[in-house]
CSV table of C-alpha atoms in Angstrom, one decimal:
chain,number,residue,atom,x,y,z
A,1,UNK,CA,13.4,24.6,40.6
A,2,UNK,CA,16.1,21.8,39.6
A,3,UNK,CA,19.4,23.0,38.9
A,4,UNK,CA,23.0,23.8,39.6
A,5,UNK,CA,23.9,26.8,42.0
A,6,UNK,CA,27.5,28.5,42.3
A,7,UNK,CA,28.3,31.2,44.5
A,8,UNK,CA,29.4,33.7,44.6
A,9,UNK,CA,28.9,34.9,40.9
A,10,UNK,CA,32.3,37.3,41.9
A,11,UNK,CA,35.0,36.8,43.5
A,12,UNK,CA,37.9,38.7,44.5
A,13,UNK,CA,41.4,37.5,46.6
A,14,UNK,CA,44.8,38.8,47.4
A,15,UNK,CA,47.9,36.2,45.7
A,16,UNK,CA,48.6,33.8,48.2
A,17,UNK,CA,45.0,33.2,49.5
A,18,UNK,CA,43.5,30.2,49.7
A,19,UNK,CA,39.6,30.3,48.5
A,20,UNK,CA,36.8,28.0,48.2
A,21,UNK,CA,34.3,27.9,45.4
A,22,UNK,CA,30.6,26.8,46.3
A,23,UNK,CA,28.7,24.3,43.6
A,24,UNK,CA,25.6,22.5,44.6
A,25,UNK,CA,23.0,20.7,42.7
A,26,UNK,CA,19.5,19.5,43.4
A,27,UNK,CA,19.5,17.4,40.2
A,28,UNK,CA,20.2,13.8,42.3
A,29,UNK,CA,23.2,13.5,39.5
A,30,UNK,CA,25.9,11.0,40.9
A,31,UNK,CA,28.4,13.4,38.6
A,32,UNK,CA,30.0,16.5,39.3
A,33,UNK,CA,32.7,18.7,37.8
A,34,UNK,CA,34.8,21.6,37.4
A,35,UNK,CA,36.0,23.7,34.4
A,36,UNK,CA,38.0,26.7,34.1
A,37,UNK,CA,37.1,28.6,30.8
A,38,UNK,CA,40.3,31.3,29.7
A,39,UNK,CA,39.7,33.1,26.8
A,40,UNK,CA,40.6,31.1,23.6
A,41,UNK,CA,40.7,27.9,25.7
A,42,UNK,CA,37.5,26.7,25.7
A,43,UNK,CA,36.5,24.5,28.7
A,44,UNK,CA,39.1,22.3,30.6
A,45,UNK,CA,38.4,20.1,33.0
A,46,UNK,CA,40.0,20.7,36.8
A,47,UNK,CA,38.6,17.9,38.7
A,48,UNK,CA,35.3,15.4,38.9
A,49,UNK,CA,33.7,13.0,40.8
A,50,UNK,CA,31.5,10.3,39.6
A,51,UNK,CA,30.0,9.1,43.3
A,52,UNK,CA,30.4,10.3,46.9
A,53,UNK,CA,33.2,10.6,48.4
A,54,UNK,CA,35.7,9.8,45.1
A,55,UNK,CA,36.7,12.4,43.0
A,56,UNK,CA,40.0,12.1,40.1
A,57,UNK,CA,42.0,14.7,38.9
A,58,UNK,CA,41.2,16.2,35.3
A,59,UNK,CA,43.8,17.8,32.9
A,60,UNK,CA,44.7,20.7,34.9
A,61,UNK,CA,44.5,19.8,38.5
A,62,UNK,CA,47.5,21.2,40.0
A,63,UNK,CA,46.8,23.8,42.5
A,64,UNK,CA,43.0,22.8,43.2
A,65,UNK,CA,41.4,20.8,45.5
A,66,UNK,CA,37.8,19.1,45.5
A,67,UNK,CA,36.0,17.7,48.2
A,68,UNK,CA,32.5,15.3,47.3
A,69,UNK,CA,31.0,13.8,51.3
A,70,UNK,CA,27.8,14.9,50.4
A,71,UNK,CA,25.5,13.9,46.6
A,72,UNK,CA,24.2,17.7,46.0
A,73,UNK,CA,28.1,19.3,46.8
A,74,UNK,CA,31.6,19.4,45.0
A,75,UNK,CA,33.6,22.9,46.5
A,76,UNK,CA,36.4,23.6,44.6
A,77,UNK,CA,39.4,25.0,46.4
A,78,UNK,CA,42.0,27.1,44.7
A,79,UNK,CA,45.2,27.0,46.6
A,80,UNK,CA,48.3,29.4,46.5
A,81,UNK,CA,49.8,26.9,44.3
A,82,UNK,CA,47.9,27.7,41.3
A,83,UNK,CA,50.1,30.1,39.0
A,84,UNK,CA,47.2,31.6,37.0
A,85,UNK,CA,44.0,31.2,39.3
A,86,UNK,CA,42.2,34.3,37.8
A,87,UNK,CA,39.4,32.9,35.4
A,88,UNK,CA,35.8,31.9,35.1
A,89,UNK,CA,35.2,28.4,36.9
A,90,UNK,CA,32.1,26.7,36.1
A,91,UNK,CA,30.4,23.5,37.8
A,92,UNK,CA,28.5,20.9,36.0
A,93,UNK,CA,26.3,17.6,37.1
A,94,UNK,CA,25.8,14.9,34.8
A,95,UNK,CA,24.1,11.3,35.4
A,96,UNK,CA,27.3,9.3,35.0
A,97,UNK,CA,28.2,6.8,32.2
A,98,UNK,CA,26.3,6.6,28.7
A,99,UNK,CA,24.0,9.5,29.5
A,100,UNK,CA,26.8,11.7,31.0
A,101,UNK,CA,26.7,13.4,27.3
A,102,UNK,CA,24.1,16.1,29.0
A,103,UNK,CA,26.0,18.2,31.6
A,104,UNK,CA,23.8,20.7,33.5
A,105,UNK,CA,25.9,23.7,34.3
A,106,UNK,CA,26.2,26.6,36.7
A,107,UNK,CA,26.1,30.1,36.2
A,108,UNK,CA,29.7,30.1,37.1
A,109,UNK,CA,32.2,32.0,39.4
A,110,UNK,CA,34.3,34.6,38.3
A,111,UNK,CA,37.5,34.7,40.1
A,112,UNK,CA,40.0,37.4,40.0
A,113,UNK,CA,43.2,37.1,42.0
A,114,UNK,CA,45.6,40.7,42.2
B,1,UNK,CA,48.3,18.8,19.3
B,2,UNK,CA,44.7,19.4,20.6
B,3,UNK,CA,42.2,16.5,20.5
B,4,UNK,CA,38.9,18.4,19.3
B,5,UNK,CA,39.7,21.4,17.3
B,6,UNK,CA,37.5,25.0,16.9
B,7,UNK,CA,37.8,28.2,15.2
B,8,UNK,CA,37.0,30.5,17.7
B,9,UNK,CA,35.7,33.1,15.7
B,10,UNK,CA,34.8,35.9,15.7
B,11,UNK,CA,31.5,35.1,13.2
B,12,UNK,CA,29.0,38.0,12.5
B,13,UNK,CA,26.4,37.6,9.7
B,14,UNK,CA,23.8,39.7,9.2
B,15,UNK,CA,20.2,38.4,10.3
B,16,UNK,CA,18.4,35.4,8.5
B,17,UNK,CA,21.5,34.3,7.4
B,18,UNK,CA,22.9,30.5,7.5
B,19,UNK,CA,25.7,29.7,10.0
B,20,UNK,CA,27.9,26.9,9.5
B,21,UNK,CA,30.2,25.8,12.8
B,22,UNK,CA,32.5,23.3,12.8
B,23,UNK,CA,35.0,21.4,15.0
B,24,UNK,CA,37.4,18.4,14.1
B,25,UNK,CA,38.8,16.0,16.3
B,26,UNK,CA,41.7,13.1,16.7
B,27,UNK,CA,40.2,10.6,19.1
B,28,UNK,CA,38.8,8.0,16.9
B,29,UNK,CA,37.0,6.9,20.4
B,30,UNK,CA,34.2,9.6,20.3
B,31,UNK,CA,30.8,8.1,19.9
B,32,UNK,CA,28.6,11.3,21.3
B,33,UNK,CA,29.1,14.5,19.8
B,34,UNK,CA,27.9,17.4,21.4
B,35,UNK,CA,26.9,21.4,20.6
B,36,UNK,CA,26.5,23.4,23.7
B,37,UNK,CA,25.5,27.5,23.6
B,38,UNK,CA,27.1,29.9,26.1
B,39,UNK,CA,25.5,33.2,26.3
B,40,UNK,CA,27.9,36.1,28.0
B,41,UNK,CA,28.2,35.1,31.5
B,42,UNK,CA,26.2,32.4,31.5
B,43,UNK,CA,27.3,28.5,32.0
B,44,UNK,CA,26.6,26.6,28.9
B,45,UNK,CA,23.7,24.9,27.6
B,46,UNK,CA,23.3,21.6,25.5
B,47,UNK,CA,21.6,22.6,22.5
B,48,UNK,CA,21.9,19.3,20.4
B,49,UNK,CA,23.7,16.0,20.7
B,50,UNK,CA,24.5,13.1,18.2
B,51,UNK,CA,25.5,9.6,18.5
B,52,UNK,CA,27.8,7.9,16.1
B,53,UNK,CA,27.2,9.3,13.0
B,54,UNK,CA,24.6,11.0,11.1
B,55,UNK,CA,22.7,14.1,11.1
B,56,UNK,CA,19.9,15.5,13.5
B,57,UNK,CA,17.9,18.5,13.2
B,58,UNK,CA,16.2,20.4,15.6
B,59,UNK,CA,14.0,23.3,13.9
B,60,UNK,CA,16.6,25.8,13.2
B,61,UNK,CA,19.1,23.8,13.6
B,62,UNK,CA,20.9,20.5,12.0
B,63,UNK,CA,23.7,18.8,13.7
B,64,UNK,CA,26.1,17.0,11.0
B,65,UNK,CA,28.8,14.1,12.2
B,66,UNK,CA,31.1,12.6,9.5
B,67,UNK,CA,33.1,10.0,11.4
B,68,UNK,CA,35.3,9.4,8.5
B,69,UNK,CA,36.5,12.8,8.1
B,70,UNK,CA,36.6,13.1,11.7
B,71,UNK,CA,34.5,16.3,11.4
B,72,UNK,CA,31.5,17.7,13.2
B,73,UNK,CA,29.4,20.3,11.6
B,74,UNK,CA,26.3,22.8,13.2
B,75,UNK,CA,24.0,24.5,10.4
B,76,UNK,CA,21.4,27.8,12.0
B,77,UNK,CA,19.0,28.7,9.3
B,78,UNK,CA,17.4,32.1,9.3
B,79,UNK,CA,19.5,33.1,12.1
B,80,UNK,CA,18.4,35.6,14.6
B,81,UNK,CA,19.9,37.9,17.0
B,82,UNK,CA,19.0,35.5,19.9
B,83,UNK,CA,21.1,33.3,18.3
B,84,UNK,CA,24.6,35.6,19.6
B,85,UNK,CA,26.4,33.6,21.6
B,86,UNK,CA,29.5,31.2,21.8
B,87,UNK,CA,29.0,27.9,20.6
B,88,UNK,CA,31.0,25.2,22.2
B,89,UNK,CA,31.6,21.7,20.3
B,90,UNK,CA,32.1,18.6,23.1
B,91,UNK,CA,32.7,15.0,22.9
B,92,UNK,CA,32.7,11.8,24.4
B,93,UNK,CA,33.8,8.4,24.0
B,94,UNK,CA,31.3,5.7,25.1
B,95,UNK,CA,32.6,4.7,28.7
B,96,UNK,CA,32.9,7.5,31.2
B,97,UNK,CA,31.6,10.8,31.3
B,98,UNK,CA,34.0,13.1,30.7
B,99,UNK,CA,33.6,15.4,27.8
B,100,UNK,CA,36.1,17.1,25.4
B,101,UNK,CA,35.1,20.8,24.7
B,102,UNK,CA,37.0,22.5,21.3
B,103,UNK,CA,37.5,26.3,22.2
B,104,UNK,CA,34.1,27.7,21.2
B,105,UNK,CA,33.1,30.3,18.3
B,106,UNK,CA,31.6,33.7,19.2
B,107,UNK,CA,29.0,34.5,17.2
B,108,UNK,CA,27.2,37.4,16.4
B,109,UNK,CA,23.9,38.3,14.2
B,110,UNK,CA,23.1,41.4,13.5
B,111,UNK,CA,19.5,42.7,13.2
């Protein structure tokens, strides 16, 4: 089966640890990104990467970090920085450019930070 | 000021009923125009798309785009309970491939 696998589907960290979100896709998209979805926020993009080994920083990239060396992986790191890291993260792969319209998303990662 | 705009909601109508979602935007830019369904707990999915604009219908459903009014519309005749579920408006401009999500409307129908 093609698709988009994050794990774990819970997550659960003391403030001031690091932790590392898994996202990986089988779907041979060059795209990949990250969302964090709050309640009345709708979806706002944290980081993406259109190829291997580049990735930029989306609207509200302070206090994450992404890595991209391999096509079917983009881990999403939520440092100690991040003020408000409790939320539901969700990865997405697209092919990139004109047909990046149709994102293919994860079932998504609920963090929660205490 | 937010560039795509949604009421979140919350919508319940009774079963068999029309539902009307809408979203407007700012960014005279967006060329693809996007409905995407999220049911609890789940990552969304892209239910319809439209480019430029137009309409588009899809059995139950009919995506409307008025580029002049800056306004994006999703009609769901005879809804049914499967239908419960947040819907999420999203655009794009033409270059790139990062989309702009408004904030979603829950929505419930009720059997």
């Amino acid at each position: 089966d093609g698709g988009i696998t994050q794990s774990p589907k819970y997550l659960f960290r003391k403030e001031g640890q690091n932790v590392t979100l898994s996202c990986e896709q089988n779907l041979n998209h060059d795209a990949m990104y990250w969302y964090r979805q709050d309640p009345g926020q709708g979806l706002r993009l944290i980081y993406y990467s259109q190829i291997v080994n580049d990735f930029q920083k989306g609207d509200i990239a302070e206090g994450y970090s992404v890595s991209r060396e391999k096509k079917e992986s983009f881990p999403l790191t939520v440092t100690s920085a991040q003020k408000n890291p409790t939320a539901f993260y969700l990865c997405a792969s697209s092919v990139p450019g004109l047909a990046g319209h149709e994102q293919y998303f994860g079932p998504g990662t609920r963090l929660t930070v205490t | 000021q937010k560039e795509v705009e949604q009421d979140p909601g919350p919508l319940s109508v009774p079963e068999g009923a029309i539902v009307s979602l809408n979203c407007t935007y700012s960014n005279s830019a967006f060329q693809y125009f996007m409905w995407y369904r999220q049911y609890s707990r789940k990552g969304p999915e892209l239910l319809m798309y439209t480019y430029s604009s137009g309409n588009k219908e899809d059995g139950r459903f009919t995506a409307q785009v008025d580029k002049s009014s800056k306004y994006i519309s999703l009609f769901i005749r005879d809804s049914q309970p499967s239908d419960s579920a947040t819907y999420l408006c999203a655009m794009k401009e033409t270059s790139g491939s990062r989309l702009t999500f408004g904030e979603g409307t829950q929505l419930t129908v009720n059997p």
